[in-house]
Amino acid sequence: YQMAKIYRKRDFESLAQSSLQKALEGPQISNRQRLRVETALVDFSREARTGRADIEKLSELAQQASEQGFDDVAQMARYISIREQFMYGAGTFGEEQDATAVFEPLIRQTQTLVEEQTSAGYLYEVSESLLTLSTMQNRIGQFEASAKTLERALEIEKTLRRPARMMAVHANLAYLNVAWNEDEPDATGARLNQAEGHVAEVRELADREGLTSREYYNWYILALIENQRDNIQLSCSHLEKALQAWPEKFLAGMDPEEMANDLNCSS
């Protein structure tokens, strides 16, 4: 199970799947472990990554785990189900649909899950749920609520002393402030300054802890910031650095030319 998670982080899809299958075939696997591994198999599947997870299977696994008193496994299955429903909804959302009507039920489900995880003391899981919750809140323009959600996640990560996760939360806070300022321009420039500060926090943590920073994303956020400040030349310079550093696998499905057009950087 642990090897599967390592393989997945390295994008060795088939090896991750193989490791989970071997875990299921183990002669001493407990029922609790079986349910956890079966849940991971759905989570790790290629279909889940594109927002087509087997929601019914996850619901079934969550119910089985809950009935047997394995609350952490049940919550894990519920979280994956919520996340995949959101990913699928975001990918198929039409302009004629009411975004609030589509995503607010999932927001309420996630908020309930967060409180249950908090009550059970599952801090590691709470932080991940909060990041998903903030993404949903951003999707329907609940920027103030999203900011509070991310601040809560950051406090948890500071308690757990996980610098890599702290970097992820700071990156999310940076993007939130940029999106919020674009939707509701702040004449004082405070939100853009905060976004810049969060990028600086990401870089400082990376340097201090000897961690790899997603520098391409740092440059991209800075490009968005300078674009909103109407510093187009500097914005385009940052975007060029971002695209040069951007890993090819993360550019899949993205259009660098369209990104440049959006920032008025087309030649």
mmCIF file of C-alpha atoms in Angstrom:
data_model
loop_
_atom_site.group_PDB
_atom_site.id
_atom_site.type_symbol
_atom_site.label_atom_id
_atom_site.label_comp_id
_atom_site.label_asym_id
_atom_site.label_seq_id
_atom_site.Cartn_x
_atom_site.Cartn_y
_atom_site.Cartn_z
ATOM 1 C CA TYR A 1 0.000 0.000 0.000
ATOM 2 C CA GLN A 2 2.820 2.392 0.897
ATOM 3 C CA MET A 3 4.750 1.425 -2.239
ATOM 4 C CA ALA A 4 1.645 2.141 -4.310
ATOM 5 C CA LYS A 5 1.519 5.693 -2.942
ATOM 6 C CA ILE A 6 5.211 6.182 -3.750
ATOM 7 C CA TYR A 7 4.760 4.848 -7.286
ATOM 8 C CA ARG A 8 1.762 7.090 -7.826
ATOM 9 C CA LYS A 9 3.706 10.191 -6.813
ATOM 10 C CA ARG A 10 6.291 9.233 -9.422
ATOM 11 C CA ASP A 11 3.582 8.682 -12.062
ATOM 12 C CA PHE A 12 4.268 4.944 -12.285
ATOM 13 C CA GLU A 13 0.605 4.162 -12.791
ATOM 14 C CA SER A 14 0.825 0.444 -13.573
ATOM 15 C CA LEU A 15 3.236 -0.234 -10.705
ATOM 16 C CA ALA A 16 0.921 1.551 -8.261
ATOM 17 C CA GLN A 17 -2.034 -0.545 -9.425
ATOM 18 C CA SER A 18 0.049 -3.724 -9.240
ATOM 19 C CA SER A 19 1.144 -2.966 -5.683
ATOM 20 C CA LEU A 20 -2.450 -2.484 -4.554
ATOM 21 C CA GLN A 21 -3.493 -5.749 -6.183
ATOM 22 C CA LYS A 22 -0.658 -7.547 -4.356
ATOM 23 C CA ALA A 23 -1.819 -5.979 -1.112
ATOM 24 C CA LEU A 24 -5.315 -7.384 -1.663
ATOM 25 C CA GLU A 25 -3.873 -10.856 -2.264
ATOM 26 C CA GLY A 26 -1.905 -10.848 0.988
ATOM 27 C CA PRO A 27 -2.844 -13.858 3.186
ATOM 28 C CA GLN A 28 -3.014 -11.821 6.393
ATOM 29 C CA ILE A 29 -4.870 -8.751 5.148
ATOM 30 C CA SER A 30 -7.545 -7.627 7.588
ATOM 31 C CA ASN A 31 -11.010 -6.525 6.571
ATOM 32 C CA ARG A 32 -10.140 -2.940 7.498
ATOM 33 C CA GLN A 33 -7.007 -3.054 5.321
ATOM 34 C CA ARG A 34 -8.962 -4.611 2.453
ATOM 35 C CA LEU A 35 -11.489 -1.781 2.483
ATOM 36 C CA ARG A 36 -8.709 0.813 2.570
ATOM 37 C CA VAL A 37 -6.885 -0.785 -0.364
ATOM 38 C CA GLU A 38 -10.083 -1.182 -2.406
ATOM 39 C CA THR A 39 -10.831 2.501 -1.808
ATOM 40 C CA ALA A 40 -7.313 3.387 -2.942
ATOM 41 C CA LEU A 41 -7.786 1.321 -6.107
ATOM 42 C CA VAL A 42 -10.694 3.564 -7.093
ATOM 43 C CA ASP A 43 -8.765 6.684 -6.097
ATOM 44 C CA PHE A 44 -5.646 5.638 -8.025
ATOM 45 C CA SER A 45 -7.487 4.653 -11.188
ATOM 46 C CA ARG A 46 -6.993 6.626 -14.385
ATOM 47 C CA GLU A 47 -10.746 7.130 -14.557
ATOM 48 C CA ALA A 48 -10.745 8.838 -11.159
ATOM 49 C CA ARG A 49 -8.042 11.246 -12.318
ATOM 50 C CA THR A 50 -10.265 12.421 -15.142
ATOM 51 C CA GLY A 51 -13.315 12.815 -12.914
ATOM 52 C CA ARG A 52 -15.065 9.529 -13.789
ATOM 53 C CA ALA A 53 -14.559 7.680 -10.514
ATOM 54 C CA ASP A 54 -16.957 4.894 -9.645
ATOM 55 C CA ILE A 55 -19.091 6.906 -7.204
ATOM 56 C CA GLU A 56 -21.365 3.965 -6.450
ATOM 57 C CA LYS A 57 -18.366 1.793 -5.532
ATOM 58 C CA LEU A 58 -17.042 4.487 -3.204
ATOM 59 C CA SER A 59 -20.442 4.835 -1.527
ATOM 60 C CA GLU A 60 -20.594 1.068 -1.063
ATOM 61 C CA LEU A 61 -17.097 0.982 0.460
ATOM 62 C CA ALA A 62 -17.928 3.911 2.764
ATOM 63 C CA GLN A 63 -21.062 2.146 3.966
ATOM 64 C CA GLN A 64 -19.232 -1.148 4.591
ATOM 65 C CA ALA A 65 -16.480 0.625 6.518
ATOM 66 C CA SER A 66 -18.976 2.607 8.584
ATOM 67 C CA GLU A 67 -21.005 -0.501 9.459
ATOM 68 C CA GLN A 68 -17.853 -2.220 10.710
ATOM 69 C CA GLY A 69 -16.693 0.771 12.758
ATOM 70 C CA PHE A 70 -13.816 1.774 10.482
ATOM 71 C CA ASP A 71 -14.686 5.471 10.548
ATOM 72 C CA ASP A 72 -11.365 6.676 9.102
ATOM 73 C CA VAL A 73 -11.755 4.408 6.059
ATOM 74 C CA ALA A 74 -15.388 5.472 5.635
ATOM 75 C CA GLN A 75 -14.368 9.121 5.711
ATOM 76 C CA MET A 76 -11.566 8.454 3.223
ATOM 77 C CA ALA A 77 -14.053 6.921 0.764
ATOM 78 C CA ARG A 78 -16.512 9.779 1.276
ATOM 79 C CA TYR A 79 -13.810 12.381 0.705
ATOM 80 C CA ILE A 80 -12.690 10.756 -2.564
ATOM 81 C CA SER A 81 -16.311 10.516 -3.695
ATOM 82 C CA ILE A 82 -16.934 14.215 -2.998
ATOM 83 C CA ARG A 83 -13.691 15.255 -4.686
ATOM 84 C CA GLU A 84 -14.405 13.215 -7.813
ATOM 85 C CA GLN A 85 -17.988 14.463 -8.049
ATOM 86 C CA PHE A 86 -16.620 18.011 -7.914
ATOM 87 C CA MET A 87 -13.974 17.285 -10.567
ATOM 88 C CA TYR A 88 -16.574 15.711 -12.837
ATOM 89 C CA GLY A 89 -19.019 18.569 -12.238
ATOM 90 C CA ALA A 90 -16.346 21.192 -12.945
ATOM 91 C CA GLY A 91 -15.379 19.409 -16.153
ATOM 92 C CA THR A 92 -18.928 19.088 -17.494
ATOM 93 C CA PHE A 93 -20.399 22.321 -16.150
ATOM 94 C CA GLY A 94 -22.361 24.276 -18.737
ATOM 95 C CA GLU A 95 -22.850 28.038 -18.967
ATOM 96 C CA GLU A 96 -26.604 27.628 -18.682
ATOM 97 C CA GLN A 97 -26.265 25.892 -15.312
ATOM 98 C CA ASP A 98 -26.351 27.622 -11.933
ATOM 99 C CA ALA A 99 -22.897 27.044 -10.426
ATOM 100 C CA THR A 100 -24.166 27.513 -6.882
ATOM 101 C CA ALA A 101 -26.893 24.903 -7.364
ATOM 102 C CA VAL A 102 -24.356 22.443 -8.809
ATOM 103 C CA PHE A 103 -21.577 22.820 -6.241
ATOM 104 C CA GLU A 104 -23.165 24.025 -3.005
ATOM 105 C CA PRO A 105 -24.474 20.551 -2.030
ATOM 106 C CA LEU A 106 -20.904 19.217 -2.317
ATOM 107 C CA ILE A 107 -19.646 22.136 -0.245
ATOM 108 C CA ARG A 108 -22.098 21.243 2.528
ATOM 109 C CA GLN A 109 -21.053 17.588 2.374
ATOM 110 C CA THR A 110 -17.393 18.567 2.637
ATOM 111 C CA GLN A 111 -18.056 20.907 5.569
ATOM 112 C CA THR A 112 -19.819 18.054 7.405
ATOM 113 C CA LEU A 113 -16.919 15.725 6.643
ATOM 114 C CA VAL A 114 -14.397 18.293 7.900
ATOM 115 C CA GLU A 115 -16.205 18.611 11.227
ATOM 116 C CA GLU A 116 -16.379 14.829 11.609
ATOM 117 C CA GLN A 117 -12.659 14.493 10.853
ATOM 118 C CA THR A 118 -11.870 17.303 13.295
ATOM 119 C CA SER A 119 -13.939 15.688 16.063
ATOM 120 C CA ALA A 120 -12.155 12.369 15.459
ATOM 121 C CA GLY A 121 -8.748 14.077 15.566
ATOM 122 C CA TYR A 122 -7.801 13.143 12.000
ATOM 123 C CA LEU A 123 -5.772 16.305 11.413
ATOM 124 C CA TYR A 124 -3.862 14.904 8.440
ATOM 125 C CA GLU A 125 -7.102 14.204 6.595
ATOM 126 C CA VAL A 126 -8.767 17.485 7.666
ATOM 127 C CA SER A 127 -6.180 19.612 5.891
ATOM 128 C CA GLU A 128 -6.682 17.836 2.561
ATOM 129 C CA SER A 129 -10.451 18.146 2.864
ATOM 130 C CA LEU A 130 -10.097 21.862 3.578
ATOM 131 C CA LEU A 131 -8.036 22.395 0.415
ATOM 132 C CA THR A 132 -10.749 20.716 -1.647
ATOM 133 C CA LEU A 133 -13.413 22.750 0.142
ATOM 134 C CA SER A 134 -11.634 26.010 -0.664
ATOM 135 C CA THR A 135 -11.401 25.041 -4.350
ATOM 136 C CA MET A 136 -15.171 24.494 -4.422
ATOM 137 C CA GLN A 137 -15.787 27.813 -2.676
ATOM 138 C CA ASN A 138 -13.589 29.580 -5.231
ATOM 139 C CA ARG A 139 -15.589 27.962 -8.024
ATOM 140 C CA ILE A 140 -18.776 29.767 -6.972
ATOM 141 C CA GLY A 141 -17.077 33.013 -5.944
ATOM 142 C CA GLN A 142 -17.128 32.495 -2.161
ATOM 143 C CA PHE A 143 -13.669 34.036 -1.842
ATOM 144 C CA GLU A 144 -13.945 35.268 1.742
ATOM 145 C CA ALA A 145 -15.126 31.850 2.920
ATOM 146 C CA SER A 146 -12.340 30.214 0.912
ATOM 147 C CA ALA A 147 -9.726 32.456 2.567
ATOM 148 C CA LYS A 148 -10.950 31.394 6.022
ATOM 149 C CA THR A 149 -10.883 27.757 4.949
ATOM 150 C CA LEU A 150 -7.278 28.017 3.770
ATOM 151 C CA GLU A 151 -6.173 29.897 6.891
ATOM 152 C CA ARG A 152 -7.619 27.045 8.928
ATOM 153 C CA ALA A 153 -5.694 24.533 6.797
ATOM 154 C CA LEU A 154 -2.491 26.529 7.255
ATOM 155 C CA GLU A 155 -2.847 26.490 11.044
ATOM 156 C CA ILE A 156 -3.273 22.708 10.957
ATOM 157 C CA GLU A 157 -0.172 22.295 8.792
ATOM 158 C CA LYS A 158 1.838 24.477 11.163
ATOM 159 C CA THR A 159 0.683 22.265 14.048
ATOM 160 C CA LEU A 160 1.672 19.136 12.126
ATOM 161 C CA ARG A 161 4.947 20.792 11.034
ATOM 162 C CA ARG A 162 4.627 19.688 7.421
ATOM 163 C CA PRO A 163 6.523 22.305 5.371
ATOM 164 C CA ALA A 164 5.652 20.755 1.984
ATOM 165 C CA ARG A 165 1.955 20.966 2.781
ATOM 166 C CA MET A 166 2.400 24.488 4.146
ATOM 167 C CA MET A 167 3.861 25.429 0.773
ATOM 168 C CA ALA A 168 0.785 23.993 -0.948
ATOM 169 C CA VAL A 169 -1.563 26.035 1.244
ATOM 170 C CA HIS A 170 0.434 29.235 0.672
ATOM 171 C CA ALA A 171 0.272 28.598 -3.097
ATOM 172 C CA ASN A 172 -3.501 28.205 -2.855
ATOM 173 C CA LEU A 173 -3.767 31.417 -0.819
ATOM 174 C CA ALA A 174 -1.708 33.244 -3.453
ATOM 175 C CA TYR A 175 -3.999 32.113 -6.263
ATOM 176 C CA LEU A 176 -7.117 32.860 -4.181
ATOM 177 C CA ASN A 177 -6.085 36.476 -3.646
ATOM 178 C CA VAL A 178 -5.386 36.928 -7.355
ATOM 179 C CA ALA A 179 -8.776 35.465 -8.331
ATOM 180 C CA TRP A 180 -10.563 37.449 -5.625
ATOM 181 C CA ASN A 181 -8.916 40.698 -6.752
ATOM 182 C CA GLU A 182 -9.840 40.020 -10.372
ATOM 183 C CA ASP A 183 -13.476 39.487 -9.370
ATOM 184 C CA GLU A 184 -13.589 42.371 -6.881
ATOM 185 C CA PRO A 185 -10.698 44.777 -7.591
ATOM 186 C CA ASP A 186 -9.129 46.176 -4.440
ATOM 187 C CA ALA A 187 -8.053 49.772 -5.048
ATOM 188 C CA THR A 188 -5.466 49.544 -2.253
ATOM 189 C CA GLY A 189 -3.700 46.610 -3.925
ATOM 190 C CA ALA A 190 -3.790 44.725 -0.615
ATOM 191 C CA ARG A 191 -4.900 41.401 -2.095
ATOM 192 C CA LEU A 192 -2.190 41.423 -4.757
ATOM 193 C CA ASN A 193 0.375 42.277 -2.085
ATOM 194 C CA GLN A 194 -0.881 39.339 -0.014
ATOM 195 C CA ALA A 195 -0.625 37.040 -3.027
ATOM 196 C CA GLU A 196 2.964 38.180 -3.559
ATOM 197 C CA GLY A 197 3.672 37.542 0.124
ATOM 198 C CA HIS A 198 2.385 33.972 -0.112
ATOM 199 C CA VAL A 199 4.641 33.286 -3.104
ATOM 200 C CA ALA A 200 7.558 34.584 -1.023
ATOM 201 C CA GLU A 201 6.528 32.202 1.801
ATOM 202 C CA VAL A 202 6.581 29.270 -0.628
ATOM 203 C CA ARG A 203 10.086 30.143 -1.772
ATOM 204 C CA GLU A 204 11.348 30.754 1.764
ATOM 205 C CA LEU A 205 10.018 27.421 3.000
ATOM 206 C CA ALA A 206 11.582 25.636 0.025
ATOM 207 C CA ASP A 207 14.987 27.220 0.691
ATOM 208 C CA ARG A 208 14.878 26.707 4.461
ATOM 209 C CA GLU A 209 13.685 23.095 4.335
ATOM 210 C CA GLY A 210 15.649 22.024 1.273
ATOM 211 C CA LEU A 211 12.450 21.219 -0.612
ATOM 212 C CA THR A 212 11.624 21.468 -4.294
ATOM 213 C CA SER A 213 9.365 24.406 -5.004
ATOM 214 C CA ARG A 214 6.984 24.456 -7.953
ATOM 215 C CA GLU A 215 8.885 27.436 -9.302
ATOM 216 C CA TYR A 216 6.944 27.407 -12.564
ATOM 217 C CA TYR A 217 3.762 28.031 -10.577
ATOM 218 C CA ASN A 218 5.417 30.772 -8.514
ATOM 219 C CA TRP A 219 6.359 32.613 -11.708
ATOM 220 C CA TYR A 220 2.861 32.105 -13.128
ATOM 221 C CA ILE A 221 1.188 33.617 -10.048
ATOM 222 C CA LEU A 222 3.591 36.563 -10.195
ATOM 223 C CA ALA A 223 2.702 36.992 -13.891
ATOM 224 C CA LEU A 224 -0.996 37.153 -12.967
ATOM 225 C CA ILE A 225 -0.258 39.682 -10.219
ATOM 226 C CA GLU A 226 1.702 42.022 -12.497
ATOM 227 C CA ASN A 227 -0.943 41.694 -15.202
ATOM 228 C CA GLN A 228 -3.578 42.995 -12.797
ATOM 229 C CA ARG A 229 -1.215 45.830 -11.892
ATOM 230 C CA ASP A 230 -0.994 46.636 -15.624
ATOM 231 C CA ASN A 231 2.747 45.919 -15.607
ATOM 232 C CA ILE A 232 2.420 43.976 -18.860
ATOM 233 C CA GLN A 233 6.121 43.785 -19.740
ATOM 234 C CA LEU A 234 7.018 42.390 -16.323
ATOM 235 C CA SER A 235 4.006 40.072 -16.418
ATOM 236 C CA CYS A 236 5.117 38.629 -19.760
ATOM 237 C CA SER A 237 8.667 38.194 -18.484
ATOM 238 C CA HIS A 238 7.341 36.196 -15.512
ATOM 239 C CA LEU A 239 5.122 34.107 -17.796
ATOM 240 C CA GLU A 240 8.079 33.285 -20.039
ATOM 241 C CA LYS A 241 10.028 32.038 -16.998
ATOM 242 C CA ALA A 242 6.998 30.026 -15.899
ATOM 243 C CA LEU A 243 6.597 28.291 -19.269
ATOM 244 C CA GLN A 244 10.326 27.541 -19.481
ATOM 245 C CA ALA A 245 10.210 25.831 -16.074
ATOM 246 C CA TRP A 246 6.800 24.172 -16.519
ATOM 247 C CA PRO A 247 7.117 20.330 -16.585
ATOM 248 C CA GLU A 248 5.836 18.905 -19.839
ATOM 249 C CA LYS A 249 3.478 16.468 -18.097
ATOM 250 C CA PHE A 250 1.721 19.355 -16.298
ATOM 251 C CA LEU A 251 1.275 21.291 -19.535
ATOM 252 C CA ALA A 252 -0.857 18.473 -20.955
ATOM 253 C CA GLY A 253 -4.284 19.827 -21.742
ATOM 254 C CA MET A 254 -3.063 23.407 -21.424
ATOM 255 C CA ASP A 255 -2.405 25.867 -24.229
ATOM 256 C CA PRO A 256 0.657 28.098 -23.633
ATOM 257 C CA GLU A 257 -0.401 30.357 -26.505
ATOM 258 C CA GLU A 258 -3.815 30.872 -24.947
ATOM 259 C CA MET A 259 -2.160 31.588 -21.574
ATOM 260 C CA ALA A 260 -0.039 34.238 -23.294
ATOM 261 C CA ASN A 261 -3.114 35.732 -24.977
ATOM 262 C CA ASP A 262 -4.904 35.950 -21.654
ATOM 263 C CA LEU A 263 -2.027 38.031 -20.262
ATOM 264 C CA ASN A 264 -1.682 40.179 -23.405
ATOM 265 C CA CYS A 265 1.719 38.624 -24.100
ATOM 266 C CA SER A 266 1.172 37.433 -27.679
ATOM 267 C CA SER A 267 3.849 38.477 -30.131
#
